[in-house]
PDB file of C-alpha atoms in Angstrom:
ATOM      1  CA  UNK A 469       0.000   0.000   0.000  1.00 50.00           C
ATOM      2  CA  UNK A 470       1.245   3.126  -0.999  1.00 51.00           C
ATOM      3  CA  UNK A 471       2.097   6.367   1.695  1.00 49.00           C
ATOM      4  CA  UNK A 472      -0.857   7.798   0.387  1.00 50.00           C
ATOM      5  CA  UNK A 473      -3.354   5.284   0.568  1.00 45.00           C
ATOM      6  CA  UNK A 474      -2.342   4.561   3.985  1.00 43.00           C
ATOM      7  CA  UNK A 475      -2.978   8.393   5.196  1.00 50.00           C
ATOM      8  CA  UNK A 476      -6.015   8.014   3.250  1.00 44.00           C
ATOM      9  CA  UNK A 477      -7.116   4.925   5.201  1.00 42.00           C
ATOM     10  CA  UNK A 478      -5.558   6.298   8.665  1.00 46.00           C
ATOM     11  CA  UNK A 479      -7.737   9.309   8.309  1.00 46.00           C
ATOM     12  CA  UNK A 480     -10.849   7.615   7.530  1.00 42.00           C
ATOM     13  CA  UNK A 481     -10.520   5.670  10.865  1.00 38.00           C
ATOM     14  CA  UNK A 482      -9.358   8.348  12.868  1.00 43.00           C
ATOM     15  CA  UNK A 483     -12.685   9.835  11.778  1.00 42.00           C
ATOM     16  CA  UNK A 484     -15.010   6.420  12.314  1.00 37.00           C
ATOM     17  CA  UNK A 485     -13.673   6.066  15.784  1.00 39.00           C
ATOM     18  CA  UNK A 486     -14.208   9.620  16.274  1.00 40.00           C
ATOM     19  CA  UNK A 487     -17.541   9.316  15.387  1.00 41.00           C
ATOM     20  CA  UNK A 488     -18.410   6.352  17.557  1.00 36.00           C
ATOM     21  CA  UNK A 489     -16.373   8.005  20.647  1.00 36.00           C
ATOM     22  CA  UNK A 490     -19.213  10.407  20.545  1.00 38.00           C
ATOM     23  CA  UNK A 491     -21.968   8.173  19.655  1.00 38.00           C
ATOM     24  CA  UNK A 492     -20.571   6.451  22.956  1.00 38.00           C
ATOM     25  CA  UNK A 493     -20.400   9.915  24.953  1.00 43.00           C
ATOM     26  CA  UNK A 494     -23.740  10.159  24.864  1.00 46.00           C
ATOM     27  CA  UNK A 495     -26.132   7.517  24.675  1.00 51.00           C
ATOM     28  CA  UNK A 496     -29.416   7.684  23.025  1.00 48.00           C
ATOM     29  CA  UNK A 497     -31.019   6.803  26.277  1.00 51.00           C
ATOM     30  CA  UNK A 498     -29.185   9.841  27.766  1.00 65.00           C
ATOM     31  CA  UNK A 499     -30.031  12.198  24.855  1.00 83.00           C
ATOM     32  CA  UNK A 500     -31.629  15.644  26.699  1.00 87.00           C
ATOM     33  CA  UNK A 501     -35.853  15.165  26.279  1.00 94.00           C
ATOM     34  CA  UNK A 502     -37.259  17.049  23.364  1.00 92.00           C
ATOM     35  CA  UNK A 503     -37.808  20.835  24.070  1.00 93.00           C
ATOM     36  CA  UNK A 504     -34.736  21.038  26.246  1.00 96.00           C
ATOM     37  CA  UNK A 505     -32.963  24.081  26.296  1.00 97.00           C
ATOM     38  CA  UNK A 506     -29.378  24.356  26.012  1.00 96.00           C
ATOM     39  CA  UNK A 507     -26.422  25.328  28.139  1.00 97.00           C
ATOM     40  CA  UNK A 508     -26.250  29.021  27.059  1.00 97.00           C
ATOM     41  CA  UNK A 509     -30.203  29.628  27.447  1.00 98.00           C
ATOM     42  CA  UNK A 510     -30.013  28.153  30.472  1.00 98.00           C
ATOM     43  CA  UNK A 511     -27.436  30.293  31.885  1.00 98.00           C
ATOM     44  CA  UNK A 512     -28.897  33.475  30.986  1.00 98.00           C
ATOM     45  CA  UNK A 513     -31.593  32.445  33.224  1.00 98.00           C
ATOM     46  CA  UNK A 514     -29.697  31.067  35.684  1.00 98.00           C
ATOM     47  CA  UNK A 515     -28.203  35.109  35.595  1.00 98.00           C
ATOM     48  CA  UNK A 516     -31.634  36.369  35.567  1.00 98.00           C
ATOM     49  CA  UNK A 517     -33.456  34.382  38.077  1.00 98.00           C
ATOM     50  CA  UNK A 518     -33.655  36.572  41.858  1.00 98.00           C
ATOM     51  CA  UNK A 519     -32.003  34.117  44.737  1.00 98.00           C
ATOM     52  CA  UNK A 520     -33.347  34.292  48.296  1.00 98.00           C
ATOM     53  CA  UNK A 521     -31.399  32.433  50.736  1.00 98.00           C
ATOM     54  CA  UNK A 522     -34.546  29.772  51.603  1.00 97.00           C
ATOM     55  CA  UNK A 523     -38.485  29.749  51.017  1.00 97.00           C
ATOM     56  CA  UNK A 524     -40.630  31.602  53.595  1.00 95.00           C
ATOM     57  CA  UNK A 525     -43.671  30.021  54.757  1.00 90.00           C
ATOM     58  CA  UNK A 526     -46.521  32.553  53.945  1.00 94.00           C
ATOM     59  CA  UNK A 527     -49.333  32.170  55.825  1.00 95.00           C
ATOM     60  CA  UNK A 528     -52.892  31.871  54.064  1.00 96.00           C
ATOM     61  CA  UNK A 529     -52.326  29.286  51.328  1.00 97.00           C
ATOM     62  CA  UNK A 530     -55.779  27.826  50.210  1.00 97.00           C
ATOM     63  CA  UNK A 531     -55.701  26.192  46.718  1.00 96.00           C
ATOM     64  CA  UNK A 532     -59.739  24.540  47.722  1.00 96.00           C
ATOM     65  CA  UNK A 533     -62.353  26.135  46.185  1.00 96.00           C
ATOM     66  CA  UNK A 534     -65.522  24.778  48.539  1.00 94.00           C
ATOM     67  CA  UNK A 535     -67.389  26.561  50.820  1.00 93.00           C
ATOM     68  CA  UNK A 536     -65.620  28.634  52.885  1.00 92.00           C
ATOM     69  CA  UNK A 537     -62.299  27.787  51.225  1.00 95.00           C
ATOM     70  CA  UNK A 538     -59.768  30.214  49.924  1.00 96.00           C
ATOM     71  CA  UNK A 539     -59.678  29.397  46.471  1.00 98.00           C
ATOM     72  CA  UNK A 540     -56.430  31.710  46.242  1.00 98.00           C
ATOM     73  CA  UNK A 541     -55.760  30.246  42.765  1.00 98.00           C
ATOM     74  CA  UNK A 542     -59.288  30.139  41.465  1.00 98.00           C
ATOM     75  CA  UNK A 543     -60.883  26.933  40.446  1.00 97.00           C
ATOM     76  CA  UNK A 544     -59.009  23.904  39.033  1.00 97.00           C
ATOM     77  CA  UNK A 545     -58.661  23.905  34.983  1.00 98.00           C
ATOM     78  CA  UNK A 546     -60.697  27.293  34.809  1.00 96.00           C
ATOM     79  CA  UNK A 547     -61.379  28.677  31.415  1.00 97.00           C
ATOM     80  CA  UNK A 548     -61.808  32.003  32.836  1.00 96.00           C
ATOM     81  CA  UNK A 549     -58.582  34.096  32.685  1.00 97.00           C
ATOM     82  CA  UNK A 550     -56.749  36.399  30.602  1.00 95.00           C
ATOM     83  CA  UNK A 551     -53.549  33.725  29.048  1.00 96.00           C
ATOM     84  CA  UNK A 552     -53.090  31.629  26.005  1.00 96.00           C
ATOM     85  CA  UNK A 553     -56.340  28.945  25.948  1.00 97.00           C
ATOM     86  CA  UNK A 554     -58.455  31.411  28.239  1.00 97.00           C
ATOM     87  CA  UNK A 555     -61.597  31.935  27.135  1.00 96.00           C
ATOM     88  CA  UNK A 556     -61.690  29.326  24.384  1.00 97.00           C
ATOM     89  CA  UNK A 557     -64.188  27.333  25.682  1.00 96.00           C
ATOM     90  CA  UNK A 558     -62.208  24.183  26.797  1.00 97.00           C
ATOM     91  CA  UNK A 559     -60.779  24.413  30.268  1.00 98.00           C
ATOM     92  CA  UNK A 560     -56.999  24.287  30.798  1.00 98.00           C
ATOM     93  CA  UNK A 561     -56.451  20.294  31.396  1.00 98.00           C
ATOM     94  CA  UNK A 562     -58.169  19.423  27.931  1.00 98.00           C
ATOM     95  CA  UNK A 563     -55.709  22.574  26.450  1.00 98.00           C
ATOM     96  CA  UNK A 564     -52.670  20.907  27.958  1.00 98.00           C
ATOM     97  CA  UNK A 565     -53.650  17.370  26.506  1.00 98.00           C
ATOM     98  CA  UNK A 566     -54.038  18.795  22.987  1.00 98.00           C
ATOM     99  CA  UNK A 567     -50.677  20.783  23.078  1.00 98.00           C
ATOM    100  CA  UNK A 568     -48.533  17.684  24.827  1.00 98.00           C
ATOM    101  CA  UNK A 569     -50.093  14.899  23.383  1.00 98.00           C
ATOM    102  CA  UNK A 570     -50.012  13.198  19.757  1.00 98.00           C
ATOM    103  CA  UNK A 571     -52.734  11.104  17.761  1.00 98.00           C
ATOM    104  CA  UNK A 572     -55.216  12.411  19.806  1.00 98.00           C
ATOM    105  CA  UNK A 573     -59.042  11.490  19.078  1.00 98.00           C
ATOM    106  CA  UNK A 574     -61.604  14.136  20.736  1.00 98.00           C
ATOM    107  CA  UNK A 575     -64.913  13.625  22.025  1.00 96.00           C
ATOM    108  CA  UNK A 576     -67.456  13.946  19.216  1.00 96.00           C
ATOM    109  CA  UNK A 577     -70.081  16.884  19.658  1.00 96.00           C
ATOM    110  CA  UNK A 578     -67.703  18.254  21.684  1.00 96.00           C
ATOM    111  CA  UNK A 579     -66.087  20.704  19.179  1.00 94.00           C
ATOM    112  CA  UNK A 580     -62.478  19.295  19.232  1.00 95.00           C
ATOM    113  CA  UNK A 581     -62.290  20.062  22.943  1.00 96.00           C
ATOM    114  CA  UNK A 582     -62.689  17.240  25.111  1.00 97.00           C
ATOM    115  CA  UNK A 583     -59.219  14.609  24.221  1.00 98.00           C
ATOM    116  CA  UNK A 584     -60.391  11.643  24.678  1.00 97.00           C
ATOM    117  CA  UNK A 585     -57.254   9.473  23.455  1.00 98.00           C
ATOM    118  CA  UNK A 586     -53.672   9.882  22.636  1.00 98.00           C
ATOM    119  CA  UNK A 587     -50.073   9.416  23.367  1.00 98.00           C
ATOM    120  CA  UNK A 588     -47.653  11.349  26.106  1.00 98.00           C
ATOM    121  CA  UNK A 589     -43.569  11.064  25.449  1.00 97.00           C
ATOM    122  CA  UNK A 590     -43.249  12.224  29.195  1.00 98.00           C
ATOM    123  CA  UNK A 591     -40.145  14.175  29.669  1.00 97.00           C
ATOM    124  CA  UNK A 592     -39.843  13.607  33.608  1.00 98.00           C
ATOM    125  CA  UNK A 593     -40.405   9.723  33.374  1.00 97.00           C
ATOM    126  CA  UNK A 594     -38.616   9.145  29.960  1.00 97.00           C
ATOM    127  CA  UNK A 595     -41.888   6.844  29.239  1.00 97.00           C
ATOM    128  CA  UNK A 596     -44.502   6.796  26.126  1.00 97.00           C
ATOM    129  CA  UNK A 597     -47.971   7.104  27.996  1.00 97.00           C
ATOM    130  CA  UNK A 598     -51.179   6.059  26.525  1.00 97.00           C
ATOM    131  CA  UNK A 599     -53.953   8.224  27.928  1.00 98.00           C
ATOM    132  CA  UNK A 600     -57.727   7.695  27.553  1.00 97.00           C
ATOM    133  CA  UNK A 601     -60.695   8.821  28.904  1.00 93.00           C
ATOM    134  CA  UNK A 602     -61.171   6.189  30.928  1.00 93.00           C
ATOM    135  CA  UNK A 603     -57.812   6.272  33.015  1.00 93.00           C
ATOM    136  CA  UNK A 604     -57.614   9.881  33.324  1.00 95.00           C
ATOM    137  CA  UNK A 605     -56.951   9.945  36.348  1.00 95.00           C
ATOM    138  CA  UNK A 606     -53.268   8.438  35.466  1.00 96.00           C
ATOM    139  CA  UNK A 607     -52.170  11.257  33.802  1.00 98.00           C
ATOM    140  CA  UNK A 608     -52.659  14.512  36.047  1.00 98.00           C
ATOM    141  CA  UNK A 609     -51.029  17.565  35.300  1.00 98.00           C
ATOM    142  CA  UNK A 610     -48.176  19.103  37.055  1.00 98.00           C
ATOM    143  CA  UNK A 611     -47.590  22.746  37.713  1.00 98.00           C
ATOM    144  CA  UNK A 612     -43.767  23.432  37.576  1.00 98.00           C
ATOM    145  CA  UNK A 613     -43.620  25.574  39.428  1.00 98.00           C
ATOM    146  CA  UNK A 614     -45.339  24.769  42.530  1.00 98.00           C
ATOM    147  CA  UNK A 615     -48.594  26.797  42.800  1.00 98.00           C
ATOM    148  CA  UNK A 616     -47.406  26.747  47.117  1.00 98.00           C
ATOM    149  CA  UNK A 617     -44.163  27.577  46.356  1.00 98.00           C
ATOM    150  CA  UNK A 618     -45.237  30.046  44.108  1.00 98.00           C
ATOM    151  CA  UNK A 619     -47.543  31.824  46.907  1.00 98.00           C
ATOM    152  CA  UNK A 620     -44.816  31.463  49.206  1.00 98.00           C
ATOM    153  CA  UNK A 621     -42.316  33.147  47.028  1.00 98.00           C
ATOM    154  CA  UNK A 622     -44.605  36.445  46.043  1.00 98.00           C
ATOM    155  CA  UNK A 623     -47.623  35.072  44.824  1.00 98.00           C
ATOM    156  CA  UNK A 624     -49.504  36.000  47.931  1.00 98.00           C
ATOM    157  CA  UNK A 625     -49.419  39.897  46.797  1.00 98.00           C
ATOM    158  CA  UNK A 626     -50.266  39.250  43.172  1.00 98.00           C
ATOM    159  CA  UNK A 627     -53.794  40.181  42.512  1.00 98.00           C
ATOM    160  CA  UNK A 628     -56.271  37.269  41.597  1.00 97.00           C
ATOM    161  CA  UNK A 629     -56.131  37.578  38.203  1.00 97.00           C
ATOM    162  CA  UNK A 630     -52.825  36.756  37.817  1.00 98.00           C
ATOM    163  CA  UNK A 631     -53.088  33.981  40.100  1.00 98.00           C
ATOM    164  CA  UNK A 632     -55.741  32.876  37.963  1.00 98.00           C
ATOM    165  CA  UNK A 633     -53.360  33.225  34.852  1.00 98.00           C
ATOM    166  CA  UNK A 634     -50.708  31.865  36.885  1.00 98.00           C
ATOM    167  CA  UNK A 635     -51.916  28.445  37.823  1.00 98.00           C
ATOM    168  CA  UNK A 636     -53.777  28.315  33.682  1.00 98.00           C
ATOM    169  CA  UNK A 637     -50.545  29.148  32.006  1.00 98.00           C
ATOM    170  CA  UNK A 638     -50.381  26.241  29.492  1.00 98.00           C
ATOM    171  CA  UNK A 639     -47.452  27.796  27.545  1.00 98.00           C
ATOM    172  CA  UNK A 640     -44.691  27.481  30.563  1.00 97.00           C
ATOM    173  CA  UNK A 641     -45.859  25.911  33.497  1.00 98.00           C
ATOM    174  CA  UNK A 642     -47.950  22.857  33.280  1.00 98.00           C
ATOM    175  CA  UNK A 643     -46.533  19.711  32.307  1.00 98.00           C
ATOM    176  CA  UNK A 644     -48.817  16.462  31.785  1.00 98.00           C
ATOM    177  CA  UNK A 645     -46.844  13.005  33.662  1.00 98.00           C
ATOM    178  CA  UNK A 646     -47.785  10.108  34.874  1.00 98.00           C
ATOM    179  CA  UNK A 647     -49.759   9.897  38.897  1.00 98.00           C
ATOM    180  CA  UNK A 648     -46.555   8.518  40.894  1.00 98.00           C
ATOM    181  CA  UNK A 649     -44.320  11.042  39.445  1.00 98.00           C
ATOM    182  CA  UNK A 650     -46.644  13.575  40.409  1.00 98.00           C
ATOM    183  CA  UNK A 651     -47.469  12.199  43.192  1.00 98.00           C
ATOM    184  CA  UNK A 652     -43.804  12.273  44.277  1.00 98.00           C
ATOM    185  CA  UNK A 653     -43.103  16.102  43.334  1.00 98.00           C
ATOM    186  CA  UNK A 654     -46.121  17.596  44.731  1.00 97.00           C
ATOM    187  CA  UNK A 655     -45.184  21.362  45.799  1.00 97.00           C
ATOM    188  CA  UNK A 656     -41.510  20.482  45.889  1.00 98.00           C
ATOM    189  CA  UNK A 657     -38.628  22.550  44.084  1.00 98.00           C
ATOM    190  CA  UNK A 658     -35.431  22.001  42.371  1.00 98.00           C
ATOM    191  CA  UNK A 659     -33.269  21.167  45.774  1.00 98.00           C
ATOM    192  CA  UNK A 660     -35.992  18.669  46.843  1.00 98.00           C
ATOM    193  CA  UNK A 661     -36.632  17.185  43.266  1.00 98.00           C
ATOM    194  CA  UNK A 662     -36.015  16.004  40.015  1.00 98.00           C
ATOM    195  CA  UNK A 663     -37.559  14.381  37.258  1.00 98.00           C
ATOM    196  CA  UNK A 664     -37.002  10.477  37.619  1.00 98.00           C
ATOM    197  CA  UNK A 665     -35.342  10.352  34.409  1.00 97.00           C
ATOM    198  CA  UNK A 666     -31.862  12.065  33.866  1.00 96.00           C
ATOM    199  CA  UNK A 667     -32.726  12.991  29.909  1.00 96.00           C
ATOM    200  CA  UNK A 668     -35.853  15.209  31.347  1.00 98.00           C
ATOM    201  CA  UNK A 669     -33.650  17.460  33.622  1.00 98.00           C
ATOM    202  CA  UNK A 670     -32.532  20.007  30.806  1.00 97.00           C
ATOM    203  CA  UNK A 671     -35.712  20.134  30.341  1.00 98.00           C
ATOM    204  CA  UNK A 672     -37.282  21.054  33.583  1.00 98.00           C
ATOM    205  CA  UNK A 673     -34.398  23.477  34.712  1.00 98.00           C
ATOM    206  CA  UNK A 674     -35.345  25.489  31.520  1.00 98.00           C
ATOM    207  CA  UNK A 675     -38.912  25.133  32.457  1.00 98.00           C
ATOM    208  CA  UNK A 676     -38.439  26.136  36.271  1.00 98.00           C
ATOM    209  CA  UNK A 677     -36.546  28.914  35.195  1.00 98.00           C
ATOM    210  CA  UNK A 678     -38.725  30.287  32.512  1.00 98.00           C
ATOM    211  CA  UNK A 679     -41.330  30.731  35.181  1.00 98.00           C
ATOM    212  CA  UNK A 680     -39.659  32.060  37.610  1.00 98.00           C
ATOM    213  CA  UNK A 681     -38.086  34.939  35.522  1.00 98.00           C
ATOM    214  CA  UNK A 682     -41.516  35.731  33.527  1.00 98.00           C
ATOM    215  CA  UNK A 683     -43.114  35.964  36.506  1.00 98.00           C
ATOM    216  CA  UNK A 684     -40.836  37.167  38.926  1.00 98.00           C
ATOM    217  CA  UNK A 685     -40.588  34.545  41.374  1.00 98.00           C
ATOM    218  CA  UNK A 686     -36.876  33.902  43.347  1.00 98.00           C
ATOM    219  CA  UNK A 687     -35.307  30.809  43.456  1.00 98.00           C
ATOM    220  CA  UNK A 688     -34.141  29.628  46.757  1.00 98.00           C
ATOM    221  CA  UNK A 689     -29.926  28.977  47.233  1.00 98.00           C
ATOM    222  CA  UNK A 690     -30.383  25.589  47.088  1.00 98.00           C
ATOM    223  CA  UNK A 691     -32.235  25.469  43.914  1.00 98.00           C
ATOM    224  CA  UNK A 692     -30.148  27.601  42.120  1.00 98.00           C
ATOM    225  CA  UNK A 693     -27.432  25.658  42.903  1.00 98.00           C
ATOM    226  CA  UNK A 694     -29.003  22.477  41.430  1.00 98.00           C
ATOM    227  CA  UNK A 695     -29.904  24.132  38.391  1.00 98.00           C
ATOM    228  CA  UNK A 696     -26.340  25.315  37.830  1.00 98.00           C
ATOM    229  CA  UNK A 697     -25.317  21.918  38.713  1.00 98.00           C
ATOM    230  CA  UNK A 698     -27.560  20.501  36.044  1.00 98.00           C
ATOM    231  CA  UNK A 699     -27.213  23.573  33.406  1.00 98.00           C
ATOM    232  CA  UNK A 700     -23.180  22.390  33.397  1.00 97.00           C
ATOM    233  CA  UNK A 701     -24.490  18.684  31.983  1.00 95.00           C
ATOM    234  CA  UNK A 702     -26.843  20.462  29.319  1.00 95.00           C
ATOM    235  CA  UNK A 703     -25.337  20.353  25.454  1.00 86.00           C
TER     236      UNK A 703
END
């Protein structure tokens, strides 16, 4: 073999090894979930975000809506507020299911509002979900940032509007998962936890933080430090 032919040859597997080396660095299993923001965009928020040194405990938190119940939120799902899907006619848990899910089938007569079918890729579990009507109830819908957290944290002084808008806002902070996972986060933040699957933590950082800066809400030490933790893994 000639010197040329083997520079040729050397070259082309310098470059196939390359190749798999970073096939091998990250895994498709690993791979950040879809929608996952990237390192810079991440730490522009990270720079934006207000830090308090922990979470005050506001008194007066009352997300029921009975008799005699605070209701500081306003109802569950309501269709009545001022933000994207308000006022549409569907209420905000059929608006999430339409903009998260995929081959969805709606109710008939029901003016493509009610979903009654279709599939989840779940960014905090990793998992493909099958949702129907008939176990609903398995696929609840999370509020990223904690609606308690988010009372604690200034909420408390917003006026009930923006509550309102607040806890409907199906462009940034609602996420569809599964009940466990759910289950599992309830009013937590960053510092107490993450999504069950690595891949989804891009993912929710960028999420946490978008809220928190549109809306003005701090962070706490701890969680900023987690999300800088996890922004330095992000691609």
């Amino acid at each position: 073999m000639t010197r040329g032919k083997i520079h040729t040859v050397s070259a082309l597997l310098t470059a196939c090894l390359v190749g798999l080396l970073a096939a091998c660095a990250v895994p498709p299993g690993l791979r950040p979930a879809p929608g996952s923001p990237g390192r810079a965009q991440l730490e522009q928020l990270l720079a934006a975000v207000r830090v308090v040194p922990e979470r005050p405990h506001t008194g007066g938190y009352e997300r029921d809506c009975g008799s005699g119940q605070g209701c500081v939120f306003g109802p569950a799902w309501s269709d009545d507020h001022d933000g994207p899907g308000g006022h549409d006619g569907c209420d905000t848990r059929n608006n999430v299911l339409a903009r998260q899910l995929v081959e969805i089938a709606y109710r008939p007569g029901t003016g493509g509002c009610v979903v009654q079918s279709g599939i989840l890729a779940d960014p905090y579990t990793g998992n493909r979900m099958v949702f129907s009507k008939e176990n609903a109830q398995q696929l609840p819908v999370d509020h990223i940032y904690p609606l308690a957290a988010a009372w604690d944290m200034g909420a408390a002084t917003w006026a009930p509007a923006q509550r309102i808008r607040f806890a409907n806002d199906i462009e940034y902070n609602l996420q569809a998962t599964d009940r466990a996972t759910n289950t599992d986060k309830s009013d937590s933040t960053p510092a107490e936890w993450l999504p069950p699957s690595r891949p989804g933590h891009c993912y929710y950082a960028g999420r946490y933080l978008t809220v928190a800066v549109r809306y003005q809400l701090p962070v706490t030490g701890a969680d900023h430090a987690v999300l800088r933790d996890i922004t330095a893994r992000c691609d």
